[in-house]
Structure formats: structure tokens, C-alpha cells
Tab-separated table of C-alpha atoms (C1' of nucleotides) in Angstrom:
chain	number	residue	atom	x	y	z
A	1	MET	CA	80.216	110.611	96.922
A	2	ILE	CA	79.251	114.183	96.155
A	3	GLU	CA	82.427	116.736	95.390
A	4	GLU	CA	82.708	118.857	98.152
A	5	ARG	CA	83.091	121.892	96.485
A	6	LEU	CA	79.410	121.451	96.021
A	7	LEU	CA	78.358	120.380	99.330
A	8	TYR	CA	80.031	123.539	100.995
A	9	LYS	CA	78.038	125.666	98.475
A	10	PHE	CA	74.801	124.240	99.649
A	11	ARG	CA	75.751	125.221	103.417
A	12	ALA	CA	76.964	121.660	104.305
A	13	GLU	CA	79.391	121.837	107.386
A	14	SER	CA	82.238	119.621	108.356
A	15	LYS	CA	82.479	118.312	111.784
A	16	LEU	CA	85.121	116.257	113.887
A	17	TYR	CA	84.155	113.099	115.790
A	18	MET	CA	86.285	110.917	118.087
A	19	LYS	CA	86.516	107.289	117.751
A	20	GLY	CA	83.259	105.717	119.636
A	21	ASP	CA	81.173	108.963	119.105
A	22	VAL	CA	77.487	108.181	117.576
A	23	ILE	CA	76.752	110.120	114.194
A	24	PHE	CA	73.186	108.713	114.750
A	25	GLU	CA	70.890	106.439	116.617
A	26	GLU	CA	68.643	103.848	115.983
A	27	GLY	CA	64.999	105.433	116.417
A	28	GLY	CA	66.078	108.990	115.175
A	29	THR	CA	65.144	111.025	112.452
A	30	PRO	CA	67.002	111.412	109.463
A	31	ASN	CA	67.982	115.171	108.756
A	32	PHE	CA	71.240	114.972	107.267
A	33	TYR	CA	73.012	113.716	104.242
A	34	TYR	CA	76.825	112.481	105.355
A	35	GLN	CA	79.618	112.146	103.789
A	36	LEU	CA	83.189	110.891	105.519
A	37	LYS	CA	86.021	112.745	104.655
A	38	GLU	CA	88.379	111.190	106.952
A	39	GLY	CA	88.182	108.031	108.917
A	40	LYS	CA	85.886	105.159	109.139
A	41	ILE	CA	82.319	104.390	110.543
A	42	LYS	CA	80.277	101.484	110.977
A	43	LEU	CA	76.497	101.194	110.763
A	44	ASN	CA	75.022	98.479	113.179
A	45	ASN	CA	72.112	97.185	115.160
A	46	PHE	CA	71.948	95.602	118.593
A	47	LYS	CA	70.076	92.275	118.553
A	48	GLU	CA	67.837	91.208	121.422
A	49	ASP	CA	70.552	89.185	123.271
A	50	GLY	CA	72.891	92.554	123.180
A	51	LYS	CA	75.111	91.079	120.300
A	52	GLU	CA	76.198	93.259	117.612
A	53	PHE	CA	75.314	92.825	114.064
A	54	ILE	CA	77.429	95.299	111.752
A	55	GLN	CA	75.372	96.298	108.596
A	56	ASN	CA	78.123	98.065	106.857
A	57	ILE	CA	81.464	99.606	107.659
A	58	PHE	CA	82.356	102.833	105.383
A	59	SER	CA	85.577	104.869	105.037
A	60	GLU	CA	87.192	107.648	103.342
A	61	GLY	CA	84.781	109.219	100.454
A	62	GLN	CA	81.576	107.012	101.087
A	63	SER	CA	78.279	108.967	101.990
A	64	PHE	CA	75.597	107.041	104.272
A	65	GLY	CA	72.374	107.696	105.490
A	66	GLU	CA	70.817	109.166	102.368
A	67	SER	CA	68.674	106.440	101.481
A	68	LEU	CA	66.949	107.249	104.608
A	69	LEU	CA	66.012	111.061	103.532
A	70	PHE	CA	63.918	110.181	100.459
A	71	ILE	CA	61.334	108.577	103.032
A	72	GLU	CA	59.703	109.527	106.150
A	73	VAL	CA	61.021	106.994	108.440
A	74	GLN	CA	63.387	106.669	111.518
A	75	TYR	CA	66.645	105.497	111.473
A	76	PRO	CA	66.859	101.427	111.790
A	77	MET	CA	70.556	101.297	112.879
A	78	ASN	CA	73.481	103.611	114.692
A	79	ALA	CA	76.114	104.758	112.865
A	80	ILE	CA	79.317	104.700	115.170
A	81	CYS	CA	82.925	106.112	114.672
A	82	LEU	CA	85.234	103.548	114.499
A	83	GLU	CA	88.313	106.008	114.724
A	84	ASP	CA	88.631	109.628	114.869
A	85	CYS	CA	86.662	111.192	112.041
A	86	GLN	CA	85.564	113.948	109.541
A	87	ILE	CA	82.292	114.315	108.392
A	88	ILE	CA	80.277	116.508	106.090
A	89	SER	CA	76.926	116.805	106.764
A	90	LEU	CA	74.476	118.645	104.591
A	91	PRO	CA	70.932	119.537	106.004
A	92	LYS	CA	67.837	117.155	104.384
A	93	THR	CA	66.410	120.612	102.779
A	94	SER	CA	69.828	121.632	101.155
A	95	PHE	CA	70.249	118.451	99.476
A	96	PHE	CA	67.289	117.924	97.733
A	97	ASP	CA	67.908	121.545	96.574
A	98	LEU	CA	71.360	120.445	95.559
A	99	MET	CA	69.697	117.327	93.859
A	100	ASN	CA	67.393	119.249	92.114
A	101	GLU	CA	70.351	121.704	90.594
A	102	HIS	CA	72.552	119.044	89.661
A	103	PRO	CA	70.608	115.943	87.916
A	104	GLU	CA	74.254	114.455	87.422
A	105	VAL	CA	74.773	114.252	91.191
A	106	SER	CA	71.549	112.654	91.497
A	107	PHE	CA	72.257	110.184	89.058
A	108	GLY	CA	75.794	109.691	90.480
A	109	LEU	CA	73.660	108.811	93.989
A	110	ASN	CA	71.582	106.122	92.183
A	111	LYS	CA	74.775	104.555	91.435
A	112	ALA	CA	75.734	104.862	95.000
A	113	LEU	CA	72.625	103.405	96.478
A	114	SER	CA	72.098	100.548	93.919
A	115	GLN	CA	75.921	99.541	94.922
A	116	ARG	CA	74.552	99.378	98.614
A	117	LEU	CA	71.357	97.524	97.338
A	118	TYR	CA	73.776	94.914	95.706
A	119	TYR	CA	75.657	94.667	98.819
A	120	LYS	CA	72.180	93.634	100.811
A	121	TYR	CA	71.453	91.082	98.173
A	122	ILE	CA	74.757	89.356	98.610
A	123	MET	CA	74.905	89.368	102.283
A	124	LEU	CA	71.095	88.336	102.460
A	125	GLN	CA	71.719	85.165	100.294
A	126	ASN	CA	75.106	84.860	102.313
A	127	LEU	CA	73.079	85.141	105.822
A	128	SER	CA	70.819	82.166	104.650
A	129	SER	CA	73.811	80.140	104.435
A	130	THR	CA	74.852	77.695	107.548
A	131	ASP	CA	78.187	76.955	106.173
A	132	PRO	CA	80.514	79.429	107.680
A	133	THR	CA	82.958	78.907	104.981
A	134	THR	CA	80.450	80.412	102.621
A	135	ARG	CA	79.695	83.192	104.514
A	136	MET	CA	83.270	84.227	104.695
A	137	ILE	CA	84.002	83.803	101.435
A	138	SER	CA	80.917	86.063	100.089
A	139	LEU	CA	81.710	88.562	102.150
A	140	MET	CA	85.670	88.748	101.005
A	141	ASN	CA	84.396	88.408	97.336
A	142	TYR	CA	82.040	91.415	97.851
A	143	LEU	CA	85.014	93.337	99.312
A	144	LYS	CA	87.621	92.275	96.894
A	145	SER	CA	85.433	93.165	94.020
A	146	PHE	CA	86.406	96.647	95.027
A	147	HIS	CA	89.847	95.846	95.100
A	148	VAL	CA	92.356	96.765	92.075
A	149	LYS	CA	94.374	93.834	91.974
A	150	LYS	CA	92.592	90.717	91.600
A	151	GLU	CA	95.342	87.896	92.122
A	152	LYS	CA	95.011	85.448	94.593
A	153	TYR	CA	95.981	86.409	98.391
A	154	ALA	CA	96.537	89.987	97.018
A	155	PHE	CA	93.633	91.516	99.063
A	156	VAL	CA	94.018	91.992	102.562
A	157	VAL	CA	90.853	91.977	104.749
A	158	PRO	CA	90.819	95.243	106.203
A	159	PHE	CA	88.775	93.842	109.460
A	160	THR	CA	89.679	92.498	112.672
A	161	ARG	CA	88.276	88.866	113.453
A	162	GLN	CA	85.785	90.727	115.512
A	163	GLN	CA	84.485	92.733	113.082
A	164	VAL	CA	84.263	89.964	110.443
A	165	ALA	CA	82.130	88.112	112.855
A	166	ASN	CA	79.865	90.856	113.490
A	167	LEU	CA	79.553	91.628	109.658
A	168	THR	CA	78.568	87.775	108.767
A	169	GLY	CA	76.725	86.950	112.127
A	170	LEU	CA	79.138	84.449	112.838
A	171	CYS	CA	81.008	84.592	116.357
A	172	VAL	CA	84.548	85.314	116.586
A	173	GLU	CA	85.796	81.676	117.515
A	174	THR	CA	83.940	80.436	114.373
A	175	VAL	CA	85.508	83.116	112.417
A	176	ILE	CA	88.857	81.893	113.586
A	177	ARG	CA	88.386	78.270	113.319
A	178	THR	CA	86.746	78.770	109.759
A	179	SER	CA	89.888	80.781	108.610
A	180	LYS	CA	92.544	78.020	109.761
A	181	LYS	CA	90.324	75.299	107.820
A	182	MET	CA	90.413	77.820	104.767
A	183	VAL	CA	94.409	78.185	105.144
A	184	LYS	CA	94.433	74.300	104.899
A	185	LYS	CA	92.561	74.472	101.889
A	186	ASP	CA	94.629	77.330	100.115
A	187	ILE	CA	91.550	79.644	100.049
A	188	ILE	CA	93.246	82.357	101.916
A	189	ARG	CA	96.672	83.138	103.899
A	190	ILE	CA	97.253	84.687	106.927
A	191	LYS	CA	100.300	86.714	107.580
A	192	ASP	CA	100.641	88.749	110.575
A	193	ARG	CA	96.823	88.112	111.527
A	194	LYS	CA	95.947	89.686	108.588
A	195	ILE	CA	93.305	87.844	105.972
A	196	HIS	CA	94.858	87.336	102.492
A	197	TYR	CA	92.530	86.725	99.962
B	1	DT	C1'	109.057	101.549	130.057
B	2	DC	C1'	104.980	99.426	132.753
B	3	DA	C1'	100.002	99.189	132.846
B	4	DT	C1'	95.631	98.787	130.931
B	5	DT	C1'	92.692	97.280	127.564
B	6	DA	C1'	91.632	95.301	123.140
B	7	DA	C1'	92.001	91.481	120.198
B	8	DT	C1'	93.271	86.926	119.240
B	9	DT	C1'	93.759	81.843	120.279
B	10	DC	C1'	92.778	77.773	122.874
B	11	DG	C1'	90.844	74.331	125.561
B	12	DC	C1'	86.890	72.176	127.223
B	13	DC	C1'	82.232	71.562	127.472
C	1	DG	C1'	78.565	77.160	119.061
C	2	DG	C1'	79.479	79.623	123.653
C	3	DC	C1'	82.347	79.961	127.794
C	4	DG	C1'	86.497	81.487	130.481
C	5	DA	C1'	91.553	81.596	130.372
C	6	DA	C1'	95.663	82.477	128.273
C	7	DT	C1'	98.528	85.140	125.087
C	8	DT	C1'	99.587	88.834	122.121
C	9	DA	C1'	98.981	93.641	120.106
C	10	DA	C1'	98.056	98.279	120.747
C	11	DT	C1'	97.668	102.390	123.786
C	12	DG	C1'	98.420	105.426	126.746
C	13	DA	C1'	100.403	107.236	131.268
DNA sequence: TCATTAATTCGCC
DNA sequence: GGCGAATTAATGA
């Protein structure tokens, strides 16, 4: 993320969005750098059959859409608010001005982009696996890697079953069935419907 | 508190 | 794995 002070210096604007609001859509032209100040958003696609696949879910402090600013393409996904959000947006030209004048910020951005890429590598490998247990475990491993507590069961998966399903490409029922199997194998625990890993 | 909606779970194919 | 129905949780009037 980029310091807010710096963003505003470059004419960034803060906007409020409601749950379910669309920030940008597949096919649209990327013109802004977005940074989440408050709330959660998802990047998703809808497959031919109408099913949703979630590319990623972001929360406070994370930026999104920036990787598309460097190349002349259209958005390959939608960005939708999962809850009410406050989002800071910076126009593309200002974004580049900022990058030019603050190379240290540019370096930080590289780091963030590398992190995204890493996630994609993990998930790509993940999706090629047919075993639902493997899919869920690699998603959880990834999520837990950001978590401070590394002890077993210390991490609570911050998603609903539905969201886990959409992130892994599994169906809800499979996520539920697989979760139960994993509880028996002592891989996870479930408390108040939340998955502890 | 009741009604509505979303999420979760279960049974059956 | 997918579908429909039952159950439970969350949200709002």
C-alpha cells in the first residue's frame, strides 16, 4: 500500500461504496489505482455457466487494479464490494507522476505485485489438483502465511464456505464435505461454523 | 419480535 | 458433483 498522505498529495480521492457496488467491470478500461481504506472487495469472473470464480479478496490497506495500469488492456475481471467500503482512487497519470517522483514507493509496489504473482502460482498449481483436500489446504496455507500466529488451529479462515468454494473452484457442498473429513483427520477444527487451521 | 434473505447442511440421485 | 429441501444465522422493518 501507498501512504495516504502521499496519495492525496497527488490528487487522489476517497469515495464511499456500498456493499455490492461494482468498482470496475470486466471489459472496462483501467484508469485508476485503487487502495482500500476500509472494507473488503473481491475480484471475480463469471464463467460461461454463470458460476462465479473469485480471483482474490482484499481488505483494508491493500491496493488493486494497479497491475493493469502498466499495460494497455481492458479489465479481465470485476471488482465488487463485499461490504461497505472506503476506497482511495488515484488517476492513472497521477499514479505515474507519483511513481516517478518516489522511487521508493515504486519499489514497494513491485513487492506487492510479486506477492500477487506468488499467490497466482500457488493457486494455479492448486487448481490443477483434483483432490479437494489439497485445494483447500493450499488456499489455507497461503492465507495463514500472512497470519502472525503459526500454531495449529490458530488461524481462522475469514471466508464463508461459499467464498472458499468460489476461491478454490469447488462447489459449496464439496467444501462442506471436505471440511468434515479434515476435521476427522485433525487437519482443521470447526468452531461456530468457522474453520480453524 | 416477526419476516425476509443468506448461508449452511443434508439426503438423494 | 449437483439439485432441492430443511435448518440455522444474520439483517432489517
